Amino acid sequence: MAAVAVPMRAEALSLFRSLLRTAKQFSDYNIREYTRRRAADAFRENRALTDAPATAAAAFAEGKKQLEVAKRQAVVYSLYAPKAKSVMELKVQ
Amino acid sequence: MALSRCLLPFFLGRRGPAVRALSTAAAPAAAAALEEDEESITVKGVSISGRPLYLDMQATTPVDPRVLDAMLPFNLSRYGNPHSRTHLYGWESDAAVEAARARVASLVGADPREIFFTSGATECNNIAVKGVMRFYRDRRRHVITTQTEHKCVLDSCRYLQQEGFEVTYLPVRSDGLVDLAQLEDAIRPDTGLVSVMAVNNEIGVVQPLEEIGRICKEKGVPFHTDAAQALGKIPIDVNRMGIGLMSLSGHKIYGPKGVGALYLRRRPRIRVEPQMSGGGQERGIRSGTVPTPLVVGFGAACEIAAQEMDYDHRRASALQQRLLDGIRAQVDEVVINGSMEHRYPGNLNLSFAYVEGESLLMGLKEVAVSSGSACTSASLEPSYVLRALGVEEDMAHTSIRFGIGRFTTEEEVDRAIELTVHQVKKLRDMSPLYEMAKAGIDLKSIEWSQH
């Protein structure tokens, strides 16, 4: 596995989709929204990095690291999720 | 591996009794006071349909999942005491503490040797104020601080007054900023410390740290700042700002509660008398085992804050503007407490005229906000910070502090606007004072008859 290789577009998209999928697994409303939003904003910001291979590779590696953190934490948060959901998740009365 | 992870929630899932059986004995006792099921939560006779949306970031912040991820290993298998010199557990724990120290230092532009871990900003303020003055007690007898400081600073100063020191409590202007000319005049040859907080926890006002630092440097007085609310939110550079001592708190920057750090300048060296006696940990400044998991969490929080500061600041500004515009579009006579230009955008303290604060808060059960500050909320007095700003008593009683943070969403801000406006309108409909004010009567001219 080439860890420092410049990601192909397909790889970057796959990482983005994984991050969004993992975001959906968070039981906490705020963390879920933040993960989704932050991933989207980070990928949008770094879109311009296609002409800087070293920074692109670093950003991709950082993204993969964050994905691992998110996967672990999604499990931890679901283990201790409170029974009552946030008022933001309840149907509007 | 993936399969077992899928099944895990199933085994440990929403079967109430099964989950409770795994928790510690303390849980049932706490659960008795607070009943929670999938439909609603009942606490103190009040029933709410779900967990409130959290807009009280100045009281505390949620722990960032990335911080929790960094902390967990040190609560699981890497549980060594960082001061154990003879085995791997101690070495790995110590390495983690030193790595965290470097992260905290780099966020404020300091050297890692200048950072000392404590139990929080309150302890740091105690060490800074009492420790400095007691160390230099022979030559320095005077302390300067402001009227809007956090209670722990004011209380430490009061304690020093009992020991025979003199304290000047500088007033602030109506926008919350300290008057630099007054500060310069107040400095005497025997002044041992100037303590001005960087960002106020109640009103969010940012003091002019660089100017204050410059004045203190010219006069040769150590400058202490309580940066608990400022860390990771505004850029701090101890050298550019001439800071000699600084109090930092973990749980205000999405780190764990129970940890903080004191910055103590090496050049020129500022000495303090330690408040905690013991085995001489943290270079003798603060004895006691350094809590590795908490310190690692604090370090991780600082590292994340350094990376996310711009992004978070932009978001907080946009959300604050949204909140303010949304409320002002539907409700009049809303006053912002504190300067708008010199403000950290995540802290919005508003006063709603002709509305009573407690009843407003009681009606906002689905929004977690505060009025006054958590430290002074036990008493019935209006906040001393608002009083120092010159805010009238009735307006001070009706103040609400909205705290916006990294995890706040646009939808939460919109819902908060909706709920606040609804409640304010409801209370104003019932308020005879509002009726009279709208009719053009000047409330101050009324002679209330005594019965």
PDB file of C-alpha atoms in Angstrom, chain B residues 51-249:
ATOM      1  CA  ARG B  51     -32.450  16.685  25.140  1.00  0.00           C
ATOM      2  CA  PRO B  52     -32.335  20.499  24.805  1.00  0.00           C
ATOM      3  CA  LEU B  53     -30.259  22.087  22.111  1.00  0.00           C
ATOM      4  CA  TYR B  54     -27.064  23.310  23.699  1.00  0.00           C
ATOM      5  CA  LEU B  55     -26.207  26.999  23.447  1.00  0.00           C
ATOM      6  CA  ASP B  56     -24.202  27.430  26.638  1.00  0.00           C
ATOM      7  CA  MET B  57     -20.651  27.016  25.342  1.00  0.00           C
ATOM      8  CA  GLN B  58     -19.196  29.453  27.862  1.00  0.00           C
ATOM      9  CA  ALA B  59     -20.273  27.235  30.748  1.00  0.00           C
ATOM     10  CA  THR B  60     -18.628  24.205  29.200  1.00  0.00           C
ATOM     11  CA  THR B  61     -18.129  22.585  25.807  1.00  0.00           C
ATOM     12  CA  PRO B  62     -18.757  19.013  24.658  1.00  0.00           C
ATOM     13  CA  VAL B  63     -15.661  16.850  24.371  1.00  0.00           C
ATOM     14  CA  ASP B  64     -14.586  16.617  20.722  1.00  0.00           C
ATOM     15  CA  PRO B  65     -14.611  12.969  19.527  1.00  0.00           C
ATOM     16  CA  ARG B  66     -11.020  13.394  18.349  1.00  0.00           C
ATOM     17  CA  VAL B  67     -10.057  14.398  21.887  1.00  0.00           C
ATOM     18  CA  LEU B  68     -11.868  11.412  23.358  1.00  0.00           C
ATOM     19  CA  ASP B  69     -10.083   9.163  20.890  1.00  0.00           C
ATOM     20  CA  ALA B  70      -6.719  10.468  22.110  1.00  0.00           C
ATOM     21  CA  MET B  71      -7.661  10.053  25.776  1.00  0.00           C
ATOM     22  CA  LEU B  72      -9.168   6.569  25.794  1.00  0.00           C
ATOM     23  CA  PRO B  73      -5.951   4.492  25.532  1.00  0.00           C
ATOM     24  CA  PHE B  74      -4.730   6.164  28.726  1.00  0.00           C
ATOM     25  CA  ASN B  75      -7.836   5.045  30.556  1.00  0.00           C
ATOM     26  CA  LEU B  76      -7.550   1.508  29.217  1.00  0.00           C
ATOM     27  CA  SER B  77      -4.142  -0.123  28.927  1.00  0.00           C
ATOM     28  CA  ARG B  78      -1.711   2.791  29.264  1.00  0.00           C
ATOM     29  CA  TYR B  79      -2.580   3.667  32.804  1.00  0.00           C
ATOM     30  CA  GLY B  80       0.886   4.342  34.192  1.00  0.00           C
ATOM     31  CA  ASN B  81       1.829   7.198  36.485  1.00  0.00           C
ATOM     32  CA  PRO B  82       3.965   9.630  34.477  1.00  0.00           C
ATOM     33  CA  HIS B  83       6.286  10.098  37.433  1.00  0.00           C
ATOM     34  CA  SER B  84       7.206   6.404  37.630  1.00  0.00           C
ATOM     35  CA  ARG B  85      10.736   6.337  36.310  1.00  0.00           C
ATOM     36  CA  THR B  86      11.421   2.624  36.397  1.00  0.00           C
ATOM     37  CA  HIS B  87       9.103   0.927  33.915  1.00  0.00           C
ATOM     38  CA  LEU B  88       7.401   1.202  30.531  1.00  0.00           C
ATOM     39  CA  TYR B  89       4.079   2.312  31.992  1.00  0.00           C
ATOM     40  CA  GLY B  90       5.710   5.372  33.497  1.00  0.00           C
ATOM     41  CA  TRP B  91       7.827   6.117  30.442  1.00  0.00           C
ATOM     42  CA  GLU B  92       4.967   5.978  27.952  1.00  0.00           C
ATOM     43  CA  SER B  93       2.761   8.055  30.247  1.00  0.00           C
ATOM     44  CA  ASP B  94       5.494  10.653  30.671  1.00  0.00           C
ATOM     45  CA  ALA B  95       6.106  10.794  26.929  1.00  0.00           C
ATOM     46  CA  ALA B  96       2.397  11.445  26.380  1.00  0.00           C
ATOM     47  CA  VAL B  97       2.349  14.213  29.000  1.00  0.00           C
ATOM     48  CA  GLU B  98       5.361  15.931  27.455  1.00  0.00           C
ATOM     49  CA  ALA B  99       3.874  15.670  23.969  1.00  0.00           C
ATOM     50  CA  ALA B 100       0.672  17.274  25.288  1.00  0.00           C
ATOM     51  CA  ARG B 101       2.695  19.997  26.992  1.00  0.00           C
ATOM     52  CA  ALA B 102       4.347  20.856  23.684  1.00  0.00           C
ATOM     53  CA  ARG B 103       0.961  21.108  21.973  1.00  0.00           C
ATOM     54  CA  VAL B 104      -0.422  23.463  24.607  1.00  0.00           C
ATOM     55  CA  ALA B 105       2.746  25.565  24.428  1.00  0.00           C
ATOM     56  CA  SER B 106       2.670  25.843  20.660  1.00  0.00           C
ATOM     57  CA  LEU B 107      -0.920  27.114  20.665  1.00  0.00           C
ATOM     58  CA  VAL B 108       0.115  30.146  22.739  1.00  0.00           C
ATOM     59  CA  GLY B 109       3.631  30.699  21.388  1.00  0.00           C
ATOM     60  CA  ALA B 110       5.369  29.536  24.557  1.00  0.00           C
ATOM     61  CA  ASP B 111       8.182  27.144  25.418  1.00  0.00           C
ATOM     62  CA  PRO B 112       6.983  23.771  26.812  1.00  0.00           C
ATOM     63  CA  ARG B 113       9.031  24.402  29.966  1.00  0.00           C
ATOM     64  CA  GLU B 114       6.754  27.344  30.695  1.00  0.00           C
ATOM     65  CA  ILE B 115       3.565  25.242  30.863  1.00  0.00           C
ATOM     66  CA  PHE B 116       2.443  23.672  34.159  1.00  0.00           C
ATOM     67  CA  PHE B 117      -0.601  21.425  34.333  1.00  0.00           C
ATOM     68  CA  THR B 118      -3.202  22.079  36.998  1.00  0.00           C
ATOM     69  CA  SER B 119      -6.791  21.095  37.736  1.00  0.00           C
ATOM     70  CA  GLY B 120      -8.257  23.997  35.819  1.00  0.00           C
ATOM     71  CA  ALA B 121      -8.301  27.731  35.306  1.00  0.00           C
ATOM     72  CA  THR B 122      -9.595  28.406  38.829  1.00  0.00           C
ATOM     73  CA  GLU B 123      -6.522  26.750  40.325  1.00  0.00           C
ATOM     74  CA  CYS B 124      -4.303  28.631  37.861  1.00  0.00           C
ATOM     75  CA  ASN B 125      -5.860  31.942  38.875  1.00  0.00           C
ATOM     76  CA  ASN B 126      -5.278  31.114  42.513  1.00  0.00           C
ATOM     77  CA  ILE B 127      -1.632  30.254  41.899  1.00  0.00           C
ATOM     78  CA  ALA B 128      -1.111  33.320  39.741  1.00  0.00           C
ATOM     79  CA  VAL B 129      -2.711  35.893  42.023  1.00  0.00           C
ATOM     80  CA  LYS B 130      -1.862  34.549  45.474  1.00  0.00           C
ATOM     81  CA  GLY B 131       1.365  32.822  44.469  1.00  0.00           C
ATOM     82  CA  VAL B 132       2.981  35.838  42.794  1.00  0.00           C
ATOM     83  CA  MET B 133       2.028  38.307  45.508  1.00  0.00           C
ATOM     84  CA  ARG B 134       3.145  36.042  48.329  1.00  0.00           C
ATOM     85  CA  PHE B 135       6.478  35.353  46.653  1.00  0.00           C
ATOM     86  CA  TYR B 136       7.250  39.032  46.244  1.00  0.00           C
ATOM     87  CA  ARG B 137       5.498  40.078  49.453  1.00  0.00           C
ATOM     88  CA  ASP B 138       8.428  42.079  50.774  1.00  0.00           C
ATOM     89  CA  ARG B 139       8.637  44.526  47.896  1.00  0.00           C
ATOM     90  CA  ARG B 140       5.222  44.344  46.168  1.00  0.00           C
ATOM     91  CA  ARG B 141       2.031  45.076  48.059  1.00  0.00           C
ATOM     92  CA  HIS B 142      -0.450  46.163  45.364  1.00  0.00           C
ATOM     93  CA  VAL B 143      -2.589  44.304  42.817  1.00  0.00           C
ATOM     94  CA  ILE B 144      -4.579  45.777  39.951  1.00  0.00           C
ATOM     95  CA  THR B 145      -7.515  43.935  38.447  1.00  0.00           C
ATOM     96  CA  THR B 146     -10.862  44.778  36.840  1.00  0.00           C
ATOM     97  CA  GLN B 147     -14.421  44.621  38.120  1.00  0.00           C
ATOM     98  CA  THR B 148     -15.428  42.134  35.439  1.00  0.00           C
ATOM     99  CA  GLU B 149     -12.924  39.399  36.283  1.00  0.00           C
ATOM    100  CA  HIS B 150     -13.990  35.862  37.016  1.00  0.00           C
ATOM    101  CA  LYS B 151     -15.040  35.187  40.610  1.00  0.00           C
ATOM    102  CA  CYS B 152     -11.915  33.163  41.383  1.00  0.00           C
ATOM    103  CA  VAL B 153      -9.670  36.123  40.588  1.00  0.00           C
ATOM    104  CA  LEU B 154     -11.838  38.546  42.566  1.00  0.00           C
ATOM    105  CA  ASP B 155     -12.046  36.132  45.481  1.00  0.00           C
ATOM    106  CA  SER B 156      -8.268  35.574  45.480  1.00  0.00           C
ATOM    107  CA  CYS B 157      -7.787  39.354  45.553  1.00  0.00           C
ATOM    108  CA  ARG B 158     -10.206  39.654  48.444  1.00  0.00           C
ATOM    109  CA  TYR B 159      -8.238  36.961  50.243  1.00  0.00           C
ATOM    110  CA  LEU B 160      -5.041  38.948  49.670  1.00  0.00           C
ATOM    111  CA  GLN B 161      -6.707  42.066  51.063  1.00  0.00           C
ATOM    112  CA  GLN B 162      -7.287  40.167  54.277  1.00  0.00           C
ATOM    113  CA  GLU B 163      -3.575  39.404  54.352  1.00  0.00           C
ATOM    114  CA  GLY B 164      -2.786  43.098  54.144  1.00  0.00           C
ATOM    115  CA  PHE B 165      -2.252  43.648  50.426  1.00  0.00           C
ATOM    116  CA  GLU B 166      -3.980  46.494  48.585  1.00  0.00           C
ATOM    117  CA  VAL B 167      -6.135  45.870  45.532  1.00  0.00           C
ATOM    118  CA  THR B 168      -7.406  48.294  42.898  1.00  0.00           C
ATOM    119  CA  TYR B 169     -10.515  47.078  41.071  1.00  0.00           C
ATOM    120  CA  LEU B 170     -10.533  49.061  37.834  1.00  0.00           C
ATOM    121  CA  PRO B 171     -13.934  49.991  36.463  1.00  0.00           C
ATOM    122  CA  VAL B 172     -14.730  49.201  32.822  1.00  0.00           C
ATOM    123  CA  ARG B 173     -16.413  51.330  30.189  1.00  0.00           C
ATOM    124  CA  SER B 174     -19.978  50.655  29.170  1.00  0.00           C
ATOM    125  CA  ASP B 175     -18.739  48.502  26.286  1.00  0.00           C
ATOM    126  CA  GLY B 176     -16.828  46.297  28.727  1.00  0.00           C
ATOM    127  CA  LEU B 177     -13.321  47.377  27.774  1.00  0.00           C
ATOM    128  CA  VAL B 178     -10.811  48.546  30.351  1.00  0.00           C
ATOM    129  CA  ASP B 179      -9.609  52.147  30.109  1.00  0.00           C
ATOM    130  CA  LEU B 180      -5.883  52.022  29.338  1.00  0.00           C
ATOM    131  CA  ALA B 181      -5.165  55.499  30.715  1.00  0.00           C
ATOM    132  CA  GLN B 182      -6.800  54.557  34.016  1.00  0.00           C
ATOM    133  CA  LEU B 183      -4.781  51.350  34.117  1.00  0.00           C
ATOM    134  CA  GLU B 184      -1.520  53.204  33.571  1.00  0.00           C
ATOM    135  CA  ASP B 185      -2.381  55.729  36.287  1.00  0.00           C
ATOM    136  CA  ALA B 186      -3.253  52.995  38.747  1.00  0.00           C
ATOM    137  CA  ILE B 187       0.173  51.335  38.543  1.00  0.00           C
ATOM    138  CA  ARG B 188       2.347  52.193  41.546  1.00  0.00           C
ATOM    139  CA  PRO B 189       5.996  51.418  42.313  1.00  0.00           C
ATOM    140  CA  ASP B 190       4.871  48.594  44.604  1.00  0.00           C
ATOM    141  CA  THR B 191       2.401  47.023  42.148  1.00  0.00           C
ATOM    142  CA  GLY B 192       3.132  43.320  41.951  1.00  0.00           C
ATOM    143  CA  LEU B 193       0.538  42.128  39.421  1.00  0.00           C
ATOM    144  CA  VAL B 194      -1.930  43.342  36.824  1.00  0.00           C
ATOM    145  CA  SER B 195      -4.676  40.810  36.117  1.00  0.00           C
ATOM    146  CA  VAL B 196      -7.056  41.378  33.190  1.00  0.00           C
ATOM    147  CA  MET B 197      -8.966  38.533  31.575  1.00  0.00           C
ATOM    148  CA  ALA B 198      -8.579  38.056  27.833  1.00  0.00           C
ATOM    149  CA  VAL B 199     -12.179  37.205  26.882  1.00  0.00           C
ATOM    150  CA  ASN B 200     -14.978  37.724  29.353  1.00  0.00           C
ATOM    151  CA  ASN B 201     -17.100  34.634  29.986  1.00  0.00           C
ATOM    152  CA  GLU B 202     -20.356  36.554  30.429  1.00  0.00           C
ATOM    153  CA  ILE B 203     -20.290  39.155  27.690  1.00  0.00           C
ATOM    154  CA  GLY B 204     -17.615  37.883  25.317  1.00  0.00           C
ATOM    155  CA  VAL B 205     -15.665  41.131  25.204  1.00  0.00           C
ATOM    156  CA  VAL B 206     -11.988  40.870  24.166  1.00  0.00           C
ATOM    157  CA  GLN B 207      -9.640  43.140  26.101  1.00  0.00           C
ATOM    158  CA  PRO B 208      -6.733  44.915  24.336  1.00  0.00           C
ATOM    159  CA  LEU B 209      -4.068  42.480  25.516  1.00  0.00           C
ATOM    160  CA  GLU B 210      -1.204  43.843  23.439  1.00  0.00           C
ATOM    161  CA  GLU B 211      -1.636  47.377  24.761  1.00  0.00           C
ATOM    162  CA  ILE B 212      -2.000  46.201  28.345  1.00  0.00           C
ATOM    163  CA  GLY B 213       1.082  44.012  27.947  1.00  0.00           C
ATOM    164  CA  ARG B 214       3.052  46.932  26.574  1.00  0.00           C
ATOM    165  CA  ILE B 215       2.076  49.179  29.494  1.00  0.00           C
ATOM    166  CA  CYS B 216       2.969  46.499  32.027  1.00  0.00           C
ATOM    167  CA  LYS B 217       6.308  45.833  30.384  1.00  0.00           C
ATOM    168  CA  GLU B 218       7.205  49.529  30.433  1.00  0.00           C
ATOM    169  CA  LYS B 219       6.385  49.755  34.116  1.00  0.00           C
ATOM    170  CA  GLY B 220       7.996  46.432  34.993  1.00  0.00           C
ATOM    171  CA  VAL B 221       4.846  44.790  36.379  1.00  0.00           C
ATOM    172  CA  PRO B 222       3.941  41.163  35.605  1.00  0.00           C
ATOM    173  CA  PHE B 223       0.822  40.844  33.439  1.00  0.00           C
ATOM    174  CA  HIS B 224      -1.526  37.976  34.222  1.00  0.00           C
ATOM    175  CA  THR B 225      -4.442  37.119  31.998  1.00  0.00           C
ATOM    176  CA  ASP B 226      -7.209  34.559  32.491  1.00  0.00           C
ATOM    177  CA  ALA B 227      -7.391  33.154  28.987  1.00  0.00           C
ATOM    178  CA  ALA B 228      -9.802  30.315  29.721  1.00  0.00           C
ATOM    179  CA  GLN B 229     -12.391  31.582  27.233  1.00  0.00           C
ATOM    180  CA  ALA B 230      -9.816  32.911  24.774  1.00  0.00           C
ATOM    181  CA  LEU B 231      -7.629  29.841  24.208  1.00  0.00           C
ATOM    182  CA  GLY B 232      -8.084  28.366  20.785  1.00  0.00           C
ATOM    183  CA  LYS B 233     -10.624  31.026  19.857  1.00  0.00           C
ATOM    184  CA  ILE B 234      -8.496  34.118  19.322  1.00  0.00           C
ATOM    185  CA  PRO B 235      -4.809  33.926  18.431  1.00  0.00           C
ATOM    186  CA  ILE B 236      -2.665  34.265  21.547  1.00  0.00           C
ATOM    187  CA  ASP B 237       1.062  34.985  21.482  1.00  0.00           C
ATOM    188  CA  VAL B 238       2.601  35.421  24.909  1.00  0.00           C
ATOM    189  CA  ASN B 239       5.561  37.336  23.527  1.00  0.00           C
ATOM    190  CA  ARG B 240       3.651  39.708  21.272  1.00  0.00           C
ATOM    191  CA  MET B 241       1.192  40.386  24.085  1.00  0.00           C
ATOM    192  CA  GLY B 242       3.786  40.724  26.848  1.00  0.00           C
ATOM    193  CA  ILE B 243       2.036  38.140  29.012  1.00  0.00           C
ATOM    194  CA  GLY B 244       3.822  36.973  32.156  1.00  0.00           C
ATOM    195  CA  LEU B 245       1.254  34.526  33.534  1.00  0.00           C
ATOM    196  CA  MET B 246      -1.750  32.961  31.875  1.00  0.00           C
ATOM    197  CA  SER B 247      -4.540  30.645  33.034  1.00  0.00           C
ATOM    198  CA  LEU B 248      -5.820  28.058  30.580  1.00  0.00           C
ATOM    199  CA  SER B 249      -8.757  25.691  30.882  1.00  0.00           C
TER     200      SER B 249
END
